[in-house]
mmCIF file of C-alpha atoms and ligand atoms in Angstrom:
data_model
loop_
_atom_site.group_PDB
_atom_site.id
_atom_site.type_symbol
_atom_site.label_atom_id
_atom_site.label_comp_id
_atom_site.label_asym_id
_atom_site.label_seq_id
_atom_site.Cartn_x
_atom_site.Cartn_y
_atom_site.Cartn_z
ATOM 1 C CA UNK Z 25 -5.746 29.547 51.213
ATOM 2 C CA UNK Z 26 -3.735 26.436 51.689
ATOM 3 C CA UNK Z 27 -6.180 23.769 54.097
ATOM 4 C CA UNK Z 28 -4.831 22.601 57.496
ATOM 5 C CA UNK Z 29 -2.677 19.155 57.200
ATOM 6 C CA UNK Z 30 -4.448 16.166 59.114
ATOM 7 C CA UNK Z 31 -1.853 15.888 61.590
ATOM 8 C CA UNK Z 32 -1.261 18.877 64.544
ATOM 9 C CA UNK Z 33 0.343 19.913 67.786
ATOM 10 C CA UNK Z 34 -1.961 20.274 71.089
ATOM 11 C CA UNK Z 35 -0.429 20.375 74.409
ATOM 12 C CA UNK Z 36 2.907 18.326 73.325
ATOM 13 C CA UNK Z 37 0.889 15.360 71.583
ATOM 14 C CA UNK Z 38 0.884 14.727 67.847
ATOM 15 C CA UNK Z 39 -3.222 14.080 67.140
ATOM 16 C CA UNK Z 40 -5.704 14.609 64.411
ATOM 17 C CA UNK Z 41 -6.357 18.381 63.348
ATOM 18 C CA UNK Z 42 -10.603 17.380 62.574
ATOM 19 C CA UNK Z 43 -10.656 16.210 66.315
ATOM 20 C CA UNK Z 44 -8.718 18.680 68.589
ATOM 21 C CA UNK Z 45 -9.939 20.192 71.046
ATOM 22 C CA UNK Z 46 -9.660 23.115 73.836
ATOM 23 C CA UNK Z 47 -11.603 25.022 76.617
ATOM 24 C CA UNK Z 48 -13.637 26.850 75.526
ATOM 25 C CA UNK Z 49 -12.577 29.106 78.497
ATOM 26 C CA UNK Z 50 -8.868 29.132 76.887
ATOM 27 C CA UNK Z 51 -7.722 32.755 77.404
ATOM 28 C CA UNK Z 52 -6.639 32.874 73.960
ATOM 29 C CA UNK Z 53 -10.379 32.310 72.782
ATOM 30 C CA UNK Z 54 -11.615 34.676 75.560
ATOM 31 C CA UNK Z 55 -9.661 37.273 75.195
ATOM 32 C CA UNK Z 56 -7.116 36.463 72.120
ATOM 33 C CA UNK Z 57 -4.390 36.412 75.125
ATOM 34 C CA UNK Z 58 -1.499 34.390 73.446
ATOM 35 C CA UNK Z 59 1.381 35.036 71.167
ATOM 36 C CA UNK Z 60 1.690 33.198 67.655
ATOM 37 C CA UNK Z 61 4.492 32.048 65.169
ATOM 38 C CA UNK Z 62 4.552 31.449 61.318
ATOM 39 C CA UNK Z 63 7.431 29.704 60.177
ATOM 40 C CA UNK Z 64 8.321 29.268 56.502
ATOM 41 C CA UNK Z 65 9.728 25.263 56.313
ATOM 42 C CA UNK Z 66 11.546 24.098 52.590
ATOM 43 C CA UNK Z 67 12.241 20.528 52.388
ATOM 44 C CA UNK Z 68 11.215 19.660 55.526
ATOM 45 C CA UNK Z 69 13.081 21.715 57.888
ATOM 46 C CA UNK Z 70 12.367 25.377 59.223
ATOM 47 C CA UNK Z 71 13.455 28.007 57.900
ATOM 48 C CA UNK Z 72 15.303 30.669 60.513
ATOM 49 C CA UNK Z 73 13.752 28.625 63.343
ATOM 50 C CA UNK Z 74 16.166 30.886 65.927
ATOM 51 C CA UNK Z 75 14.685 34.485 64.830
ATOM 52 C CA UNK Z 76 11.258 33.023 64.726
ATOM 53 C CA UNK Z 77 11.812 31.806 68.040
ATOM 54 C CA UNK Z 78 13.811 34.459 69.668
ATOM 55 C CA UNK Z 79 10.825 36.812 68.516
ATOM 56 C CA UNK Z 80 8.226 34.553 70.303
ATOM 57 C CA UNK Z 81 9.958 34.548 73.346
ATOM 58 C CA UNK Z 82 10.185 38.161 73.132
ATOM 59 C CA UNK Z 83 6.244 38.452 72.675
ATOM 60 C CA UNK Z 84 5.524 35.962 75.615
ATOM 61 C CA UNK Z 85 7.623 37.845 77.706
ATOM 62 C CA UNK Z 86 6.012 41.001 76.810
ATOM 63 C CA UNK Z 87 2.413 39.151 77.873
ATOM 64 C CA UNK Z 88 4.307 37.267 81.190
ATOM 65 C CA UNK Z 89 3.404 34.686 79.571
ATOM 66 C CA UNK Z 90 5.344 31.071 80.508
ATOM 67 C CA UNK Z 91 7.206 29.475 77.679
ATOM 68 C CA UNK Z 92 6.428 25.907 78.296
ATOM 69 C CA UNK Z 93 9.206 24.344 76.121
ATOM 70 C CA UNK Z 94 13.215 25.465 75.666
ATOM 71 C CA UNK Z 95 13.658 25.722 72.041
ATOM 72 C CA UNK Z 96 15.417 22.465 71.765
ATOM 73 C CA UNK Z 97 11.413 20.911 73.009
ATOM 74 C CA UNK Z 98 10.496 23.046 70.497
ATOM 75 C CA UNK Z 99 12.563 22.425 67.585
ATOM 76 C CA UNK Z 100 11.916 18.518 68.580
ATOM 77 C CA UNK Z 101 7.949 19.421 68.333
ATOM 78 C CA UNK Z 102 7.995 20.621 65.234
ATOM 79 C CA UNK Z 103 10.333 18.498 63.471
ATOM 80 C CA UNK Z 104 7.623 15.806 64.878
ATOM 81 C CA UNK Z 105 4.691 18.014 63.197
ATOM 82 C CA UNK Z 106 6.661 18.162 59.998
ATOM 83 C CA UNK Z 107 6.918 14.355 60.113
ATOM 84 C CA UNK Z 108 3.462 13.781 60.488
ATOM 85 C CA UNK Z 109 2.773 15.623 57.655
ATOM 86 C CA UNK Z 110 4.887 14.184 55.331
ATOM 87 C CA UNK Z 111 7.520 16.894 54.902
ATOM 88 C CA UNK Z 112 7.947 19.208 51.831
ATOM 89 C CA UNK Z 113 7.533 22.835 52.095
ATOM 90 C CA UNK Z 114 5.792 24.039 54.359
ATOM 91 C CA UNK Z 115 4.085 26.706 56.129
ATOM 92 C CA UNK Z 116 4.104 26.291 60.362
ATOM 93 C CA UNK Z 117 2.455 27.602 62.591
ATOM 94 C CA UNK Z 118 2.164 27.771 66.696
ATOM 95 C CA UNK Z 119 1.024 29.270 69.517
ATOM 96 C CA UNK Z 120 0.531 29.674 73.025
ATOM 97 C CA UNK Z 121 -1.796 30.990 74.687
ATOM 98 C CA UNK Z 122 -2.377 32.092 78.558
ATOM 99 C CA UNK Z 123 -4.338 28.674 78.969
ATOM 100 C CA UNK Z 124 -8.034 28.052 80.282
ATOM 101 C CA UNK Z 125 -9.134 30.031 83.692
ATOM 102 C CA UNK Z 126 -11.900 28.932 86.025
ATOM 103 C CA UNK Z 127 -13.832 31.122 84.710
ATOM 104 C CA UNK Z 128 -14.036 35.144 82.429
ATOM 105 C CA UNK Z 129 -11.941 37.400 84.711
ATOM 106 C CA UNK Z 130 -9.423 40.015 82.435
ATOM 107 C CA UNK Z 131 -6.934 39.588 85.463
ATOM 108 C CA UNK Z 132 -5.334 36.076 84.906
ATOM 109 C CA UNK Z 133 -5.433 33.644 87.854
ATOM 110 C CA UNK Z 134 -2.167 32.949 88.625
ATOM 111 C CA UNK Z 135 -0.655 29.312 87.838
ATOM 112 C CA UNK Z 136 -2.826 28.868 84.655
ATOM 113 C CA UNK Z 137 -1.328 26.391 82.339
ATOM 114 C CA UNK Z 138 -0.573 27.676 78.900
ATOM 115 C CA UNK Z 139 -2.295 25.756 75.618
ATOM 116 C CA UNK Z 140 -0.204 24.700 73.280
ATOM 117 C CA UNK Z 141 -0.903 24.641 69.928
ATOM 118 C CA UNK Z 142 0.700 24.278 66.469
ATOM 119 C CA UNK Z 143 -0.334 22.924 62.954
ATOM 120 C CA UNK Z 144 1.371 23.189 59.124
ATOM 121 C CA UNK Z 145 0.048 23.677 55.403
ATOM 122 C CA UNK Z 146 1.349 22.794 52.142
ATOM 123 C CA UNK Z 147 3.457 25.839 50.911
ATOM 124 C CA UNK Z 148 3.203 26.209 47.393
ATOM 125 C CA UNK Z 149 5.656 28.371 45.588
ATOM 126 C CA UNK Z 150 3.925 31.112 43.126
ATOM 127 C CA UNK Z 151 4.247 30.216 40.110
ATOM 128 C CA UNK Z 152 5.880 32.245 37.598
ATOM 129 C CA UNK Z 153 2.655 33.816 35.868
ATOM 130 C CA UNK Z 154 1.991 34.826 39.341
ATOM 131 C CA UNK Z 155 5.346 36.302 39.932
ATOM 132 C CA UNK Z 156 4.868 38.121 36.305
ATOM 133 C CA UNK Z 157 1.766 39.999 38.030
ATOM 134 C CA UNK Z 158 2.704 40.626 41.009
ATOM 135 C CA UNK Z 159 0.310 41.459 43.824
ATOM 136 C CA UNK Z 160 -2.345 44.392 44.175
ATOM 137 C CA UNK Z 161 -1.950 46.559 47.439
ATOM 138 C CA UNK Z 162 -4.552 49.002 48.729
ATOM 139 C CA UNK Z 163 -3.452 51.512 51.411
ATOM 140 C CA UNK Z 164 -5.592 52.486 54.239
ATOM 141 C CA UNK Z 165 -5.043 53.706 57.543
ATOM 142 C CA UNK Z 166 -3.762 51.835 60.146
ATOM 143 C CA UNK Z 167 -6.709 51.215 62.850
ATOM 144 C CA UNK Z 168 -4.633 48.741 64.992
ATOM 145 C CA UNK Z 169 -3.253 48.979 68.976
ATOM 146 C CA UNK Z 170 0.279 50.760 69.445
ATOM 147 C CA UNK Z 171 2.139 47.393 70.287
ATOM 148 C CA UNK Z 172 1.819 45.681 66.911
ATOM 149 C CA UNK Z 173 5.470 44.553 67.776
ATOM 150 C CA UNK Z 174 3.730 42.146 69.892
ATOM 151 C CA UNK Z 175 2.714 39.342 67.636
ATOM 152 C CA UNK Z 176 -0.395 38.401 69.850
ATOM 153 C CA UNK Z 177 -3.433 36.275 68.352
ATOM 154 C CA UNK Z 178 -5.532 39.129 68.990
ATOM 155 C CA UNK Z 179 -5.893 39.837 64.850
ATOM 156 C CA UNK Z 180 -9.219 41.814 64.562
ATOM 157 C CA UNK Z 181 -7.310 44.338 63.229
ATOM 158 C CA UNK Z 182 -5.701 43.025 60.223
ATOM 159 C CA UNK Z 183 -9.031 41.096 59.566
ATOM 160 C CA UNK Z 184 -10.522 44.140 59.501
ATOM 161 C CA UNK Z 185 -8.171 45.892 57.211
ATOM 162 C CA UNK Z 186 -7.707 42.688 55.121
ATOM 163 C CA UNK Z 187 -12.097 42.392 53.906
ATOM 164 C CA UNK Z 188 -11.586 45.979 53.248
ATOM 165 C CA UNK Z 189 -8.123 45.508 51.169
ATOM 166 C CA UNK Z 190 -9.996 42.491 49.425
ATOM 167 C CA UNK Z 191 -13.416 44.877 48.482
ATOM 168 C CA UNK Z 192 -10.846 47.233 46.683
ATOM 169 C CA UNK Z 193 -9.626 44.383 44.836
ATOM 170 C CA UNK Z 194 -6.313 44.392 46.358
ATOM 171 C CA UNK Z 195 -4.300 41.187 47.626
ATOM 172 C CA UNK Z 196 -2.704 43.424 50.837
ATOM 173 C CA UNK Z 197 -2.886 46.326 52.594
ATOM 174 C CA UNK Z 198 0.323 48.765 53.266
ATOM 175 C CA UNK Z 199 -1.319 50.460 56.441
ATOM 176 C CA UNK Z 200 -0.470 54.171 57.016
ATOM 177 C CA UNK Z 201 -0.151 55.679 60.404
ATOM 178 C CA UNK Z 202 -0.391 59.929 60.591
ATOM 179 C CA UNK Z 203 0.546 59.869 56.911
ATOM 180 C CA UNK Z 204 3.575 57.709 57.698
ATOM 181 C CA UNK Z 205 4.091 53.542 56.381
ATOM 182 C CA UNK Z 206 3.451 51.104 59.258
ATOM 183 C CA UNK Z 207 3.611 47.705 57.293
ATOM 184 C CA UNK Z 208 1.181 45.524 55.655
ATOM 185 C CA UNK Z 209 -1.629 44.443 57.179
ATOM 186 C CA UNK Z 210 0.362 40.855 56.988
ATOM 187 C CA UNK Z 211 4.333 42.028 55.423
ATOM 188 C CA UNK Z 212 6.824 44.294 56.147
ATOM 189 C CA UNK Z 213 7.275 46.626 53.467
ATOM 190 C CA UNK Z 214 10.653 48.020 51.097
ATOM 191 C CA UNK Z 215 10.166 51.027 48.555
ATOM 192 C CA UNK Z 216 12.904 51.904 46.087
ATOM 193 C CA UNK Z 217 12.595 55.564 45.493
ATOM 194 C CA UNK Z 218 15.762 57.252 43.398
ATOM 195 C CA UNK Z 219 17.521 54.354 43.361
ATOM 196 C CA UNK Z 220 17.672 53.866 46.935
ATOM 197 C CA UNK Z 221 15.937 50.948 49.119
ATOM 198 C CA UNK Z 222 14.781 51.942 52.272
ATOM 199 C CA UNK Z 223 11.798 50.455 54.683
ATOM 200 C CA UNK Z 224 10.459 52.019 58.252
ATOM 201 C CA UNK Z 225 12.629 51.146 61.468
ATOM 202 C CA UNK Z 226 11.445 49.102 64.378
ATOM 203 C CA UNK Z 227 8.825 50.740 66.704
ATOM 204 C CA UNK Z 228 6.074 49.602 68.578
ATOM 205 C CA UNK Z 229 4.316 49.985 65.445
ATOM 206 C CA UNK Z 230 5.427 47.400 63.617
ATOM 207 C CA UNK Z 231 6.251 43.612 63.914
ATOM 208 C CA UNK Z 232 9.844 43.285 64.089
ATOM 209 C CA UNK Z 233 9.849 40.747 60.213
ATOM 210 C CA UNK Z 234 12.153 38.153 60.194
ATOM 211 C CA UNK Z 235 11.588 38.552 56.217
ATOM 212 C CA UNK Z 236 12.600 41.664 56.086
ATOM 213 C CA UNK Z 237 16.395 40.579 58.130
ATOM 214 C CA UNK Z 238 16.333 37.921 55.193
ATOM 215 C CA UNK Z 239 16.278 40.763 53.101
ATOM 216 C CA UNK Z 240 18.444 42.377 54.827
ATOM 217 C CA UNK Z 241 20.838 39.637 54.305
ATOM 218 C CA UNK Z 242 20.299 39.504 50.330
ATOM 219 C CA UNK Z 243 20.518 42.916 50.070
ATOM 220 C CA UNK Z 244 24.052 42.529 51.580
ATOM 221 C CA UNK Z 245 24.931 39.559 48.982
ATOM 222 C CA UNK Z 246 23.879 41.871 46.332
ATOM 223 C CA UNK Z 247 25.823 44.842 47.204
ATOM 224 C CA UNK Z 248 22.868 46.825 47.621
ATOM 225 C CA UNK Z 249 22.967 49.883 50.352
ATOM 226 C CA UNK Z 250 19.455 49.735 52.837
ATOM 227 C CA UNK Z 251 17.874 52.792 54.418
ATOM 228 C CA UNK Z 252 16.234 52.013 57.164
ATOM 229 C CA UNK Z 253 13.877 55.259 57.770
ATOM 230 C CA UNK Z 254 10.502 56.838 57.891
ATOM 231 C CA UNK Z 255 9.115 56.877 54.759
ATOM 232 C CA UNK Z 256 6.112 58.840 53.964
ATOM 233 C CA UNK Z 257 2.540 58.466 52.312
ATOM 234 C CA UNK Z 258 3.680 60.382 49.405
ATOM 235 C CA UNK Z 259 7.458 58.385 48.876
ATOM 236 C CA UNK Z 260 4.689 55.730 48.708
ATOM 237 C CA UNK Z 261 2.811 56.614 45.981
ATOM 238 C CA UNK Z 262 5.847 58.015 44.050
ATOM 239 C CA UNK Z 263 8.531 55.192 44.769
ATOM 240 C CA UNK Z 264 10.023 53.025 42.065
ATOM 241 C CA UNK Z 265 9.528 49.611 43.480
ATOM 242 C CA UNK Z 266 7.070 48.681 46.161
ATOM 243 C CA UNK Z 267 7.947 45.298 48.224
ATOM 244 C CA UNK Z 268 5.971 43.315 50.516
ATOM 245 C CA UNK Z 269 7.852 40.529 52.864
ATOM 246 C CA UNK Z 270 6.757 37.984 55.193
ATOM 247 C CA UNK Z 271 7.569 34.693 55.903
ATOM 248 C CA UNK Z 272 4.958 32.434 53.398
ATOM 249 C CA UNK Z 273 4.923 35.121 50.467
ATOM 250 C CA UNK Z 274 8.581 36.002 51.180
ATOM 251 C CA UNK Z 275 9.476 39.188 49.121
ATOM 252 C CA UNK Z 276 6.261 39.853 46.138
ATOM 253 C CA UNK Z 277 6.344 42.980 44.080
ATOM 254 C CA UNK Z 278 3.554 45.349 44.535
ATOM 255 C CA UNK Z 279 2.421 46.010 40.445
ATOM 256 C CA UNK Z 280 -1.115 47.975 41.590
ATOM 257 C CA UNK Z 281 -1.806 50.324 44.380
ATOM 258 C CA UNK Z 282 -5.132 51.364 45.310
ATOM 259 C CA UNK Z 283 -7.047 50.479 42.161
ATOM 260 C CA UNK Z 284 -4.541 51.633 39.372
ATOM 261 C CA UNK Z 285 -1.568 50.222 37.858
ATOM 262 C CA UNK Z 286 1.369 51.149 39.932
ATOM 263 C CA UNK Z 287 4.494 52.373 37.649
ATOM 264 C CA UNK Z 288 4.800 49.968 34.453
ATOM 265 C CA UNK Z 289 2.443 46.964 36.156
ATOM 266 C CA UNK Z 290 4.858 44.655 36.150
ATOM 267 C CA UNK Z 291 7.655 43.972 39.001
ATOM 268 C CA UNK Z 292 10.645 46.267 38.848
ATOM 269 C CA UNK Z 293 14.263 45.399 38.405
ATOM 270 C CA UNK Z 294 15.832 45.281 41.986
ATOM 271 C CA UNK Z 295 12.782 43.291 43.100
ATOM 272 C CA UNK Z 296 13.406 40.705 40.498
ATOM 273 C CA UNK Z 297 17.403 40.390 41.528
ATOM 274 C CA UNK Z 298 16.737 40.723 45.241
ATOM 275 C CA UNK Z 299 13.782 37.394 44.340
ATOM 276 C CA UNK Z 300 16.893 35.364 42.897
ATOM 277 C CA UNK Z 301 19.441 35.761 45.761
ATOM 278 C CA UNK Z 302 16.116 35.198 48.001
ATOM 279 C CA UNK Z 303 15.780 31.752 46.355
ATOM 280 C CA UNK Z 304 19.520 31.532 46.124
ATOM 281 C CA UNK Z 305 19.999 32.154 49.967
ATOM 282 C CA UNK Z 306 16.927 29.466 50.653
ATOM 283 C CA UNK Z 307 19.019 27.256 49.110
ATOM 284 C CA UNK Z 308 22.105 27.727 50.791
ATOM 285 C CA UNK Z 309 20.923 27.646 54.549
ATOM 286 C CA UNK Z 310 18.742 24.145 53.753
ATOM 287 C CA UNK Z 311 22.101 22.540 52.811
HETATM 288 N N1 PLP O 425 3.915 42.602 59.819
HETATM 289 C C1 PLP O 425 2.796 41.979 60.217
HETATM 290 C C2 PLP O 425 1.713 42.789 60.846
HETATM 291 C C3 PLP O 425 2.636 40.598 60.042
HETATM 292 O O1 PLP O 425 1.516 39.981 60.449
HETATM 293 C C4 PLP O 425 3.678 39.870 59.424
HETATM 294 C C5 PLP O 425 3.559 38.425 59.193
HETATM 295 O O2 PLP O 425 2.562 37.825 59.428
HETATM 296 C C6 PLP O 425 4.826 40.556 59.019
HETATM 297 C C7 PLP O 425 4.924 41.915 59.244
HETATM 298 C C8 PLP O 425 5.967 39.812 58.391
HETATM 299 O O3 PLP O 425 6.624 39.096 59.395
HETATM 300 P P1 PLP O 425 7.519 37.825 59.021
HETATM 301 O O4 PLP O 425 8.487 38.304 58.005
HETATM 302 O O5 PLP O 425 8.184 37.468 60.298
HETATM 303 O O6 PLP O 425 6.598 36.793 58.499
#
C-alpha cells in the first residue's frame, strides 16, 4: 500500500493530509453516505477524467446527493492536488459525502452541506518480475448489497471479502453471485475461454469499470472480438485466461485461483498483447 502524499483536498482548500479534519457527525462517517472516485493520473494529468466523472455524477445522483463543483471546478481541484504533490503518476482519489447533520438521524436534514474530500499516492508501475507472476485470486461468494453499481464509501463488503481473499493467500477476490461472476472484490473481470474474451454485462451488480471500457478500447486496436455475457462459476475455473481491471492495477493476469496454480502459472498470451496496447494507449491519450 502506497502512503497518503502530504498535501490533500478538504472542502475546496489545498492543506496538510496529517492535519485535516471533519465532523465527526459527517454522514459519510455515520453512515458511509457518500460516493467516491479513484482516478489513475500518468505524468501528472488524469487519466479518463470524463468517465470517472460522468460515473460519479451518476452515483451522487443515485444518493440525491449535491455535486458541489461542475467538472471544470473539479478538473481545476485536482490539477491543484496533483501540483501539490509534485506530479508523476499517480493514484487520485475523492469524495463526497452527504456532509455533517445536527445530529444521528438516517433521514438527512435537508440543506446539509456536502464534505469534500480528495487526496493522491505515488503510483508505482509493477515491475516486470511482478508482471511475470501475476496475481493470486480466490473466489468466494459475493456477500455485498444489490446496487454495487453505486460506488458509495460504504466498503464493508469488499473489506470483508478482501481479509478473507488475503487468509487464502490470494491478492483478489472474483466474487460469485448464484454461481454466476460479479467482479472482483476491487476489478472488473475478462476470461478467455475457447479463444473468445468475454466479461459479465452491466447490472446493478456490478460497478460500471472505466478499466474495463479501456479495455474495451484495446481490444478494438487489437482486432480482438468482446463478449459481453454471463459467464458462469464453472467457465471460471475452466477459462484460458483470467483478467482483473481497475483503474491503479489496470489489466493483471490472474496465474492462481483459489490456492492452486491456475493453467500454466504464468500470464497467458492475449493478456500479455492486450498489457502492450494498454501501455501503448496510456501513451497516446497523455500526448
Ligand atoms: N469493481 C469494483 C467493485 C471496484 O471497487 C472497482 C474499482 O475499485 C472496479 C470494479 C474497477 O473499476 P475501475 O476500472 O473504474 O477502477
Amino acid at each position: 500500500m502506497a502512503d497518503a502524499l502530504p498535501t490533500c483536498l478538504l472542502d475546496g482548500a489545498l492543506v496538510s493530509t496529517s492535519a485535516a479534519r471533519i465532523s465527526p457527525l459527517d454522514r459519510g462517517f455515520l453512515f458511509g453516505d457518500g460516493i467516491y472516485e479513484v482516478v489513475p493520473c500518468y505524468g501528472g494529468r488524469p487519466f479518463r477524467l470524463q468517465a470517472h466523472f460522468d460515473r460519479f455524477q451518476a452515483g451522487l445522483d443515485a444518493l440525491e446527493i449535491r455535486n458541489p463543483y461542475s467538472l471544470a471546478r473539479w478538473t481545476e481541484l485536482i490539477q491543484g492536488l496533483i501540483a501539490a504533490n509534485g506530479g508523476g503518476d499517480m493514484g487520485i482519489y475523492f469524495e463526497v459525502t452527504r456532509g455533517a447533520g445536527r445530529g444521528r438521524d438516517f433521514l438527512p436534514e435537508p440543506g446539509t452541506i456536502p464534505t469534500v474530500f480528495g487526496f493522491c499516492w505515488r503510483l508505482a508501475p509493477l515491475r516486470p518480475e511482478q508482471l511475470e507472476r501475476g496475481i493470486a485470486a480466490a473466489t468466494l461468494e459475493d456477500i455485498r448489497w444489490l446496487r454495487c453499481d453505486i460506488k458509495s464509501v460504504a466498503l464493508l463488503g469488499p473489506v470483508l471479502l478482501r481479509m478473507e481473499a488475503h487468509r487464502r493467500g490470494a491478492d483478489e477476490a472474483i466474487l460469485i453471485r448464484e454461481g454466476r461472476l460479479a467482479e472482483g472484490s476491487s476489478s472488473a473481470v475478462f476470461v478467455v475461454s475457447n479463444g473468445h474474451i468475454a466479461t459479465p454485462p452491466a447490472s446493478h451488480e456490478r460497478l460500471p469499470s472505466i478499466t474495463r471500457l479501456v479495455v474495451g478500447d484495446v481490444l478494438v486496436a487489437l482486432g480482438l472480438p468482446l463478449q459481453v455475457r454471463e459467464i458462469d462459476r464453472d467457465e471460471l475455473r475452466t477459462a484460458d485466461e483470467i483478467w482483473t481491471a481497475s483503474s491503479t492495477r489496470e489489466v493483471a493476469p490472474v496465474t492462481r485461483l483459489d490456492g492452486s496454480i491456475f493453467r500454466t502459472g504464468k500470464p497467458g498470451p492475449i493478456w500479455r498483447r492486450v498489457f502492450d496496447e494498454y501501455q501503448a494507449l496510456k501513451k497516446r491519450e497523455a500526448q
